[in-house]
C-alpha positions as a printed Julia matrix, in Angstrom:
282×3 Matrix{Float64}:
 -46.66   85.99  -64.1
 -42.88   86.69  -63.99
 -41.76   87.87  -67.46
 -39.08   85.56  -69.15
 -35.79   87.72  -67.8
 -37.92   86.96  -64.16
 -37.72   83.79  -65.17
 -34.33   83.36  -66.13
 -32.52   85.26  -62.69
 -34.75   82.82  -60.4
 -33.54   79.43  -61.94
 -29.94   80.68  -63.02
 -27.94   80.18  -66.24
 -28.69   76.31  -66.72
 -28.74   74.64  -69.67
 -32.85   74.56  -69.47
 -32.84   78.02  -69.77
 -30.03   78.9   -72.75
 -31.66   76.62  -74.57
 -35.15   78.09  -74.43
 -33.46   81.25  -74.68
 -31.4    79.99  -77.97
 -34.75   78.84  -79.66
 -36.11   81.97  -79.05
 -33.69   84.45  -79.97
 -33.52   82.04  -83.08
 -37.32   82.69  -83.44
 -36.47   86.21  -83.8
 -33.88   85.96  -86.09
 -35.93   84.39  -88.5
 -33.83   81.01  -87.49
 -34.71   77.22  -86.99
 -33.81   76.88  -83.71
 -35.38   73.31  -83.39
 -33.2    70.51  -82.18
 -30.11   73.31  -81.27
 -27.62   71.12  -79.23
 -25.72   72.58  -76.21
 -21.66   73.02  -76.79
 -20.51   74.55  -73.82
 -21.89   75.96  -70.84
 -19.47   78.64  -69.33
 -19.29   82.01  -69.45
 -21.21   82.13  -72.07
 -23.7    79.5   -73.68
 -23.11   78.13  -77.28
 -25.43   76.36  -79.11
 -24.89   74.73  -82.62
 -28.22   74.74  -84.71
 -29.03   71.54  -86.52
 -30.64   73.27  -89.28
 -28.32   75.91  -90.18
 -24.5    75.95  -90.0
 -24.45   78.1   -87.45
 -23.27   78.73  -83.81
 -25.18   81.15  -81.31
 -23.64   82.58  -78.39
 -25.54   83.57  -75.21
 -24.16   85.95  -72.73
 -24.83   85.73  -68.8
 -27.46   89.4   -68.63
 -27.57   92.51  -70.4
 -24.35   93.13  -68.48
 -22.51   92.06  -71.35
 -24.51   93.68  -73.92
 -21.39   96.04  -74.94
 -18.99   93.21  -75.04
 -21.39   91.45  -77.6
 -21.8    94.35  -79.52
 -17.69   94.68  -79.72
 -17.09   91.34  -80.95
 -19.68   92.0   -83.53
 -17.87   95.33  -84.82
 -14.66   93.66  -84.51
 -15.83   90.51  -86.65
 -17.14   92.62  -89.19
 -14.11   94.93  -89.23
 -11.78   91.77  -89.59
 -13.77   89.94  -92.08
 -13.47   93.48  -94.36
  -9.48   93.24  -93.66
  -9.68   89.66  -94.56
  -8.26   88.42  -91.59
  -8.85   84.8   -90.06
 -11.13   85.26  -87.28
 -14.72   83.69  -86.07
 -17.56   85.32  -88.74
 -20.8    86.71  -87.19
 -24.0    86.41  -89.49
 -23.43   88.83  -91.28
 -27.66   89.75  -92.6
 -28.75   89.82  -89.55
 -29.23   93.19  -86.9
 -27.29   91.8   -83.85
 -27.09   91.2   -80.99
 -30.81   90.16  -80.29
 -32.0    90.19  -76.22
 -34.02   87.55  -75.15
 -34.67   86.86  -71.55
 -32.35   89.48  -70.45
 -29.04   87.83  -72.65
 -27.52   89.46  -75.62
 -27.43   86.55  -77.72
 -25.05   86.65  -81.07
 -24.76   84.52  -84.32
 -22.03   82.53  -85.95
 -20.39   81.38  -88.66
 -19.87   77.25  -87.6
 -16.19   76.86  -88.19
 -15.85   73.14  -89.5
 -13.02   72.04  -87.43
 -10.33   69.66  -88.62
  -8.4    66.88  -86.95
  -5.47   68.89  -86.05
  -4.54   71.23  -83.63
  -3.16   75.24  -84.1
   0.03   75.37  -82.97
   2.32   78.15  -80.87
   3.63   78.84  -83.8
   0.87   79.65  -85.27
  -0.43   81.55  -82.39
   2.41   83.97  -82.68
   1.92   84.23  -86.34
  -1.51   85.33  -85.53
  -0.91   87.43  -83.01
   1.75   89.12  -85.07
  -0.82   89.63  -87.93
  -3.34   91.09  -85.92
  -1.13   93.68  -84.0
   0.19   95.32  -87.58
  -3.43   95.85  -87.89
  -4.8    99.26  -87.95
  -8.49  100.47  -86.25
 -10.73  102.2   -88.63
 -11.46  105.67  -87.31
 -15.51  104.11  -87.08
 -14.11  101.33  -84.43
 -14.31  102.41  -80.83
 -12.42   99.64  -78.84
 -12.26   99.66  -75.2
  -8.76   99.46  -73.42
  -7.53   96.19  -71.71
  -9.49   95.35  -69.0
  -7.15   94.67  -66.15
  -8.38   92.81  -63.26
 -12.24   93.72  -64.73
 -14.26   90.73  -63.41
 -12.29   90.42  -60.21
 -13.98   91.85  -57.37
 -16.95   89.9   -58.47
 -15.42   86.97  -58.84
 -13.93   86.97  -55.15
 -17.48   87.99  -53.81
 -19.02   85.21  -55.29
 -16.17   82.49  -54.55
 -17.96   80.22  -52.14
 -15.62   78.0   -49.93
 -12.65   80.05  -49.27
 -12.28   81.74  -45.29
 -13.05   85.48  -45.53
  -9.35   86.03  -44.59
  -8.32   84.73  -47.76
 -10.71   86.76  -49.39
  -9.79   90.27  -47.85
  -6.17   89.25  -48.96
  -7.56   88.31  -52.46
  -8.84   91.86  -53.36
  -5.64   93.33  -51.17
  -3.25   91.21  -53.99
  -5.67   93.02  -56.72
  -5.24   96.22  -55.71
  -1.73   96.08  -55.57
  -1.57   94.45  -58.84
  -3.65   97.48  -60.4
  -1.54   99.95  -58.89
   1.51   98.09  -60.45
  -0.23   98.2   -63.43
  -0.23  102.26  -63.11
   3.13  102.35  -62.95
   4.34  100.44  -66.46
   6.1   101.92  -69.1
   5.05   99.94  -72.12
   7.52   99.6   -75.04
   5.09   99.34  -77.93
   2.31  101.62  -79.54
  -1.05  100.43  -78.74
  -3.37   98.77  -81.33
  -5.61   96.22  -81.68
  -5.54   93.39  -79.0
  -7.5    90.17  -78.53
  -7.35   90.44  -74.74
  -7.77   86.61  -74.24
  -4.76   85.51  -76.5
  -3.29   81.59  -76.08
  -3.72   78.71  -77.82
  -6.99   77.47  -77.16
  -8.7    80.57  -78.75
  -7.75   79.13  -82.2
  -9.45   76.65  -84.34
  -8.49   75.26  -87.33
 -10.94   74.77  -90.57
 -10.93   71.73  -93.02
  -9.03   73.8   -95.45
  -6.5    74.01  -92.78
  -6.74   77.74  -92.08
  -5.86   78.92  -88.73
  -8.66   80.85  -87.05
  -9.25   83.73  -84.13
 -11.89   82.74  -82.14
 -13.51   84.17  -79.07
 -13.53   87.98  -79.37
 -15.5    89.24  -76.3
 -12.37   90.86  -74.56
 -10.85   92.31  -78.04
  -9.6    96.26  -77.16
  -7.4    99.05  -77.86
  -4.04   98.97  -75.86
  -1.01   97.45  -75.96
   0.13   94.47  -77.91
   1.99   93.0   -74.24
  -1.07   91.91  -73.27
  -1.6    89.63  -76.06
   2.1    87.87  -75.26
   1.77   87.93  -71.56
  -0.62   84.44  -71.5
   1.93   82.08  -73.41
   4.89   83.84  -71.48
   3.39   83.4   -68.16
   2.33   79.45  -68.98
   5.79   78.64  -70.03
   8.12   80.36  -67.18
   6.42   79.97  -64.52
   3.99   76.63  -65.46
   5.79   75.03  -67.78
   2.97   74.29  -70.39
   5.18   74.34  -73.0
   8.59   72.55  -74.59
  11.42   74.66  -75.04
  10.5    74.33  -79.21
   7.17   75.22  -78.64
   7.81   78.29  -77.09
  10.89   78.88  -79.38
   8.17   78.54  -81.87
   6.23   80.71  -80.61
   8.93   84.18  -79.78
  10.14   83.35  -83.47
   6.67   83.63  -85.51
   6.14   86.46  -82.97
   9.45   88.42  -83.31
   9.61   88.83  -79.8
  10.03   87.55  -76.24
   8.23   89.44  -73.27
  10.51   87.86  -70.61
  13.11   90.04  -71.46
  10.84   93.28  -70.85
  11.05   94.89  -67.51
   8.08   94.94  -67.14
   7.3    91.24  -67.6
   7.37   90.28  -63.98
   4.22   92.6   -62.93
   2.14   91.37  -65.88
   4.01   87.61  -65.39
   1.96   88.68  -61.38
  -1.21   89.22  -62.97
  -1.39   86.45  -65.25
  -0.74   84.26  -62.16
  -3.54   85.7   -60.11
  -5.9    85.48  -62.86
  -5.25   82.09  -63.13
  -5.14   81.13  -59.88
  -7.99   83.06  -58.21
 -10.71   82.0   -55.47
 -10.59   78.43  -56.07
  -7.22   78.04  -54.83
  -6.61   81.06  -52.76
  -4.87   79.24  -50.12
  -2.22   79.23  -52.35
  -2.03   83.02  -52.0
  -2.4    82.97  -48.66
   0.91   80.83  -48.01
   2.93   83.59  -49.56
   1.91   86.25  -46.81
């Protein structure tokens, strides 16, 4: 009989299988998984558990395994700083594999009615990059362009020209990349920094959420997502983003280097799904 990770490749990550793989890895926790209801099905799975307050994260295979293990150590490091981020469990020897997915534990974040704001965002972002690593904290470096090649190999639907041009814009983008001269000292990053990756509580405290891509590098990364969406898509007022540069203390735009990391935003955004879009600028 195929064992469970067997199991799991053949029918693909479906709800039916994260959510006997969150009862499970609850199982082994020492956790009630009965009745845990499905939140979001993405990149990862998350499951809320009826019978604890709790939230458990399931990762795609064992290829994430070190990512789950970094937003673990990063948790715990930024709970002991007393900073506002996303709490793992923290009595419990994590993460746990089951079926061949690193699957983590949560603090549930009781969310209120209203909505962070890019104010806030900056604030946040401004707090976390004074922070500094403990010499026991081992953070990987941005990862530019990481999931890319897969991503394009995968993309169904698109003519192979489009694809060869795809990973032909990506290399040139990484070798771009090579050739910045950053302005700031590296530190601690979140790697996945806008708006949506903050929740706030019912005491009205702001929260980080989403750690998976946290690293070592420099803070530009961080402000290159909320640049990008406002000069070149518009997805915020004028006083939003206003908001935003003046919680921050800064405004990428004005870096030089702005434009090749305004590129790579863009591509991330817009990759295989609407790669004719690419295409037309040939």
């Amino acid at each position: 009989m195929p064992s469970g990770a067997e199991l799991n490749a053949e029918e693909g990550f479906t709800s039916a299988v994260t959510t006997r793989v969150a009862v499970e890895a609850c199982r082994q926790a020492g956790l009630d998984g009965d009745g845990a209801r499905l939140i979001r099905l993405g990149e990862n799975a998350l499951f809320r558990l009826e019978a604890h307050p709790v939230v458990i994260r399931i990762a795609r295979s064992t290829e994430y395994l070190e990512s789950a293990q970094g937003e673990v150590a990063v948790s715990r490091w930024l709970a002991g700083e007393g900073f506002p981020a996303t709490r793992a469990l923290d009595d419990l020897e994590q993460p746990v594999i089951n079926g061949g997915h690193p699957v983590t534990f949560w603090h549930l974040i009781e969310e209120s009615d209203r909505k962070p704001t890019y104010g806030e965002l900056g604030a946040i972002l401004r707090d976390l990059h004074s922070l500094s690593l403990p010499a026991s904290l081992s953070l990987p470096p941005y990862p530019v362009l990481d999931r890319t090649d897969r991503r394009i190999n995968a993309a169904t639907g698109i003519p192979e020209d489009d694809r060869a041009f795809l990973r032909k814009r990506a290399r040139e983008l990484r070798g771009r990349v090579g050739e910045l001269r950053f302005e700031s000292r590296k530190g601690p990053v979140h790697g996945d920094a806008h708006v949506q990756n903050l929740m706030v509580d019912r005491t009205d405290r702001v929260i980080l959420i989403d750690l998976e891509r946290f690293g070592y590098d420099h803070p530009e990364w961080d402000l290159m997502v909320t640049a990008t969406e406002h000069h070149s898509l518009g997805w915020q007022t004028p006083q939003e983003y206003g908001a935003f540069v003046g919680a921050y203390g800064r405004d990428l735009r004005s870096w030089a280097g702005f434009s090749t990391l305004r590129s790579l935003q863009e591509f991330n955004t817009r990759r295989p799904g609407i790669a004719s879009r690419f295409a037309r600028r040939r």
